[in-house]
Amino acid sequence: MSRLKLATVWLGGCSGCHMSFLDLDEWLIDLAAQADVVFSPFADIKKYPEYVDVVLVEGAIANEEHLETIQIVRERSQILISFGDCAVTGNVTALRNPLGSAEPVLQRSYIQAVDLKPQIPHEPGIVPHY
Ligand code: SF4
């Protein structure tokens, strides 16, 4: 029997879901007997594999990089499990949505709430417009 190819992905989340995953403690040993972790923040693997049986996705899609990542993950994974509130409902990451656009969030976070050298990050796509 071939071993399960398991991945975990970290998008816009605090990593608490991954920490909770590690709280499986001794059950991780049982999991290791059944599955190979082929991609994860726990493993130093840079490229998402061409084929994954099951992927756990933590966090919401919060920027352009996340969007590109999740499209690749969707394409190459047989089963995708939204892992935690941020992945399912947006949760903390979605608190900015009622503000309508990225601009008020950027102003509040990087100009109004900063004492030293306030400036808005200028990397394209770092925060989506909507
Ligand atoms: S649901 Fe979101 S806020 Fe809660 S632990 Fe997971 S990533 Fe963090």
mmCIF file of C-alpha atoms and ligand atoms in Angstrom:
data_model
loop_
_atom_site.group_PDB
_atom_site.id
_atom_site.type_symbol
_atom_site.label_atom_id
_atom_site.label_comp_id
_atom_site.label_asym_id
_atom_site.label_seq_id
_atom_site.Cartn_x
_atom_site.Cartn_y
_atom_site.Cartn_z
ATOM 1 C CA MET A 1 0.000 0.000 0.000
ATOM 2 C CA SER A 2 1.393 3.410 -0.934
ATOM 3 C CA ARG A 3 1.812 5.980 1.760
ATOM 4 C CA LEU A 4 -0.409 9.040 1.930
ATOM 5 C CA LYS A 5 1.204 12.223 0.637
ATOM 6 C CA LEU A 6 0.232 14.897 3.159
ATOM 7 C CA ALA A 7 0.850 18.637 2.916
ATOM 8 C CA THR A 8 0.057 21.618 5.105
ATOM 9 C CA VAL A 9 -0.024 25.197 3.832
ATOM 10 C CA TRP A 10 0.153 28.449 5.788
ATOM 11 C CA LEU A 11 -1.628 31.432 4.221
ATOM 12 C CA GLY A 12 -2.993 34.459 6.124
ATOM 13 C CA GLY A 13 -3.075 33.034 9.630
ATOM 14 C CA CYS A 14 -1.162 33.306 12.894
ATOM 15 C CA SER A 15 0.270 29.749 12.677
ATOM 16 C CA GLY A 16 -1.845 28.770 15.683
ATOM 17 C CA CYS A 17 -3.567 26.111 13.599
ATOM 18 C CA HIS A 18 -0.205 24.566 12.812
ATOM 19 C CA MET A 19 0.702 24.760 16.494
ATOM 20 C CA SER A 20 -2.546 22.952 17.314
ATOM 21 C CA PHE A 21 -1.616 20.313 14.753
ATOM 22 C CA LEU A 22 1.636 19.731 16.644
ATOM 23 C CA ASP A 23 -0.477 19.309 19.785
ATOM 24 C CA LEU A 24 -1.490 15.931 18.367
ATOM 25 C CA ASP A 25 1.594 14.836 20.325
ATOM 26 C CA GLU A 26 1.964 11.036 20.297
ATOM 27 C CA TRP A 27 -0.659 10.700 17.547
ATOM 28 C CA LEU A 28 1.901 12.318 15.247
ATOM 29 C CA ILE A 29 3.815 9.050 15.515
ATOM 30 C CA ASP A 30 0.762 7.139 14.269
ATOM 31 C CA LEU A 31 0.390 9.662 11.469
ATOM 32 C CA ALA A 32 4.051 9.300 10.504
ATOM 33 C CA ALA A 33 3.456 5.557 10.142
ATOM 34 C CA GLN A 34 0.778 6.244 7.503
ATOM 35 C CA ALA A 35 1.818 9.412 5.716
ATOM 36 C CA ASP A 36 4.739 11.327 4.282
ATOM 37 C CA VAL A 37 4.718 15.083 4.848
ATOM 38 C CA VAL A 38 5.636 16.315 1.374
ATOM 39 C CA PHE A 39 5.179 20.056 1.968
ATOM 40 C CA SER A 40 4.680 22.094 5.135
ATOM 41 C CA PRO A 41 6.067 24.973 7.209
ATOM 42 C CA PHE A 42 7.370 22.110 9.395
ATOM 43 C CA ALA A 43 9.539 20.843 6.535
ATOM 44 C CA ASP A 44 12.107 22.758 4.540
ATOM 45 C CA ILE A 45 10.575 22.060 1.127
ATOM 46 C CA LYS A 46 10.378 25.110 -1.132
ATOM 47 C CA LYS A 47 8.224 23.864 -4.006
ATOM 48 C CA TYR A 48 4.716 22.458 -3.751
ATOM 49 C CA PRO A 49 4.787 18.889 -5.146
ATOM 50 C CA GLU A 50 3.057 17.931 -8.382
ATOM 51 C CA TYR A 51 0.817 15.467 -6.519
ATOM 52 C CA VAL A 52 -0.587 15.601 -2.981
ATOM 53 C CA ASP A 53 -3.299 13.342 -1.539
ATOM 54 C CA VAL A 54 -4.448 15.565 1.324
ATOM 55 C CA VAL A 55 -3.588 19.159 2.184
ATOM 56 C CA LEU A 56 -4.543 21.140 5.279
ATOM 57 C CA VAL A 57 -4.746 24.867 4.559
ATOM 58 C CA GLU A 58 -4.379 27.323 7.414
ATOM 59 C CA GLY A 59 -5.391 30.950 6.993
ATOM 60 C CA ALA A 60 -7.295 33.128 4.567
ATOM 61 C CA ILE A 61 -6.200 34.382 1.189
ATOM 62 C CA ALA A 62 -4.921 37.793 2.217
ATOM 63 C CA ASN A 63 -2.619 38.889 -0.613
ATOM 64 C CA GLU A 64 -1.600 38.117 -4.193
ATOM 65 C CA GLU A 65 1.020 35.575 -3.132
ATOM 66 C CA HIS A 66 -1.604 33.605 -1.188
ATOM 67 C CA LEU A 67 -3.876 33.623 -4.239
ATOM 68 C CA GLU A 68 -1.118 32.241 -6.481
ATOM 69 C CA THR A 69 -0.234 29.657 -3.844
ATOM 70 C CA ILE A 70 -3.784 28.394 -3.327
ATOM 71 C CA GLN A 71 -4.343 28.043 -7.079
ATOM 72 C CA ILE A 72 -1.301 25.767 -7.318
ATOM 73 C CA VAL A 73 -2.374 23.874 -4.190
ATOM 74 C CA ARG A 74 -5.902 23.363 -5.582
ATOM 75 C CA GLU A 75 -4.581 22.129 -8.903
ATOM 76 C CA ARG A 76 -2.168 19.589 -7.426
ATOM 77 C CA SER A 77 -4.119 18.267 -4.416
ATOM 78 C CA GLN A 78 -6.778 15.581 -4.362
ATOM 79 C CA ILE A 79 -8.405 16.653 -1.080
ATOM 80 C CA LEU A 80 -8.117 20.154 0.388
ATOM 81 C CA ILE A 81 -9.206 20.689 3.992
ATOM 82 C CA SER A 82 -9.766 24.230 5.266
ATOM 83 C CA PHE A 83 -7.981 24.121 8.578
ATOM 84 C CA GLY A 84 -9.285 26.519 11.271
ATOM 85 C CA ASP A 85 -11.539 29.566 11.369
ATOM 86 C CA CYS A 86 -9.360 31.844 9.241
ATOM 87 C CA ALA A 87 -9.421 29.357 6.368
ATOM 88 C CA VAL A 88 -13.168 28.756 6.706
ATOM 89 C CA THR A 89 -14.611 32.220 7.486
ATOM 90 C CA GLY A 90 -11.727 34.671 7.129
ATOM 91 C CA ASN A 91 -11.813 35.247 10.899
ATOM 92 C CA VAL A 92 -9.157 37.762 12.035
ATOM 93 C CA THR A 93 -7.928 38.366 8.508
ATOM 94 C CA ALA A 94 -11.434 39.347 7.413
ATOM 95 C CA LEU A 95 -11.798 42.072 10.069
ATOM 96 C CA ARG A 96 -10.484 44.534 7.507
ATOM 97 C CA ASN A 97 -13.244 43.733 5.009
ATOM 98 C CA PRO A 98 -15.887 46.124 6.452
ATOM 99 C CA LEU A 99 -13.445 48.987 5.859
ATOM 100 C CA GLY A 100 -14.058 48.501 2.152
ATOM 101 C CA SER A 101 -10.540 48.535 0.744
ATOM 102 C CA ALA A 102 -6.910 48.157 1.633
ATOM 103 C CA GLU A 103 -6.226 51.893 1.907
ATOM 104 C CA PRO A 104 -7.867 52.589 5.320
ATOM 105 C CA VAL A 105 -6.207 49.460 6.735
ATOM 106 C CA LEU A 106 -2.797 50.523 5.465
ATOM 107 C CA GLN A 107 -3.295 54.073 6.781
ATOM 108 C CA ARG A 108 -4.298 52.824 10.237
ATOM 109 C CA SER A 109 -1.592 50.149 10.479
ATOM 110 C CA TYR A 110 1.404 51.889 8.945
ATOM 111 C CA ILE A 111 0.748 55.628 9.394
ATOM 112 C CA GLN A 112 -1.613 56.388 12.292
ATOM 113 C CA ALA A 113 -0.497 53.634 14.693
ATOM 114 C CA VAL A 114 3.247 54.080 14.154
ATOM 115 C CA ASP A 115 5.597 56.352 16.099
ATOM 116 C CA LEU A 116 8.825 55.890 14.146
ATOM 117 C CA LYS A 117 9.120 56.373 10.387
ATOM 118 C CA PRO A 118 5.517 55.809 9.332
ATOM 119 C CA GLN A 119 5.356 54.565 5.758
ATOM 120 C CA ILE A 120 3.085 52.334 3.720
ATOM 121 C CA PRO A 121 4.742 49.213 2.288
ATOM 122 C CA HIS A 122 5.112 49.522 -1.452
ATOM 123 C CA GLU A 123 5.562 45.934 -2.580
ATOM 124 C CA PRO A 124 2.962 45.380 -5.331
ATOM 125 C CA GLY A 125 0.137 43.083 -4.247
ATOM 126 C CA ILE A 126 1.234 42.959 -0.602
ATOM 127 C CA VAL A 127 -2.341 43.822 0.337
ATOM 128 C CA PRO A 128 -5.115 43.275 -2.217
ATOM 129 C CA HIS A 129 -7.363 46.266 -3.024
ATOM 130 C CA TYR A 130 -10.556 44.438 -1.983
HETATM 131 S S1 SF4 B 1 -7.985 30.079 13.073
HETATM 132 FE FE1 SF4 B 1 -6.710 31.831 12.450
HETATM 133 S S2 SF4 B 1 -6.376 33.019 14.347
HETATM 134 FE FE2 SF4 B 1 -7.098 30.951 14.932
HETATM 135 S S3 SF4 B 1 -5.227 29.783 15.284
HETATM 136 FE FE3 SF4 B 1 -5.839 29.401 13.155
HETATM 137 S S4 SF4 B 1 -4.700 30.927 11.963
HETATM 138 FE FE4 SF4 B 1 -4.653 31.596 14.106
#
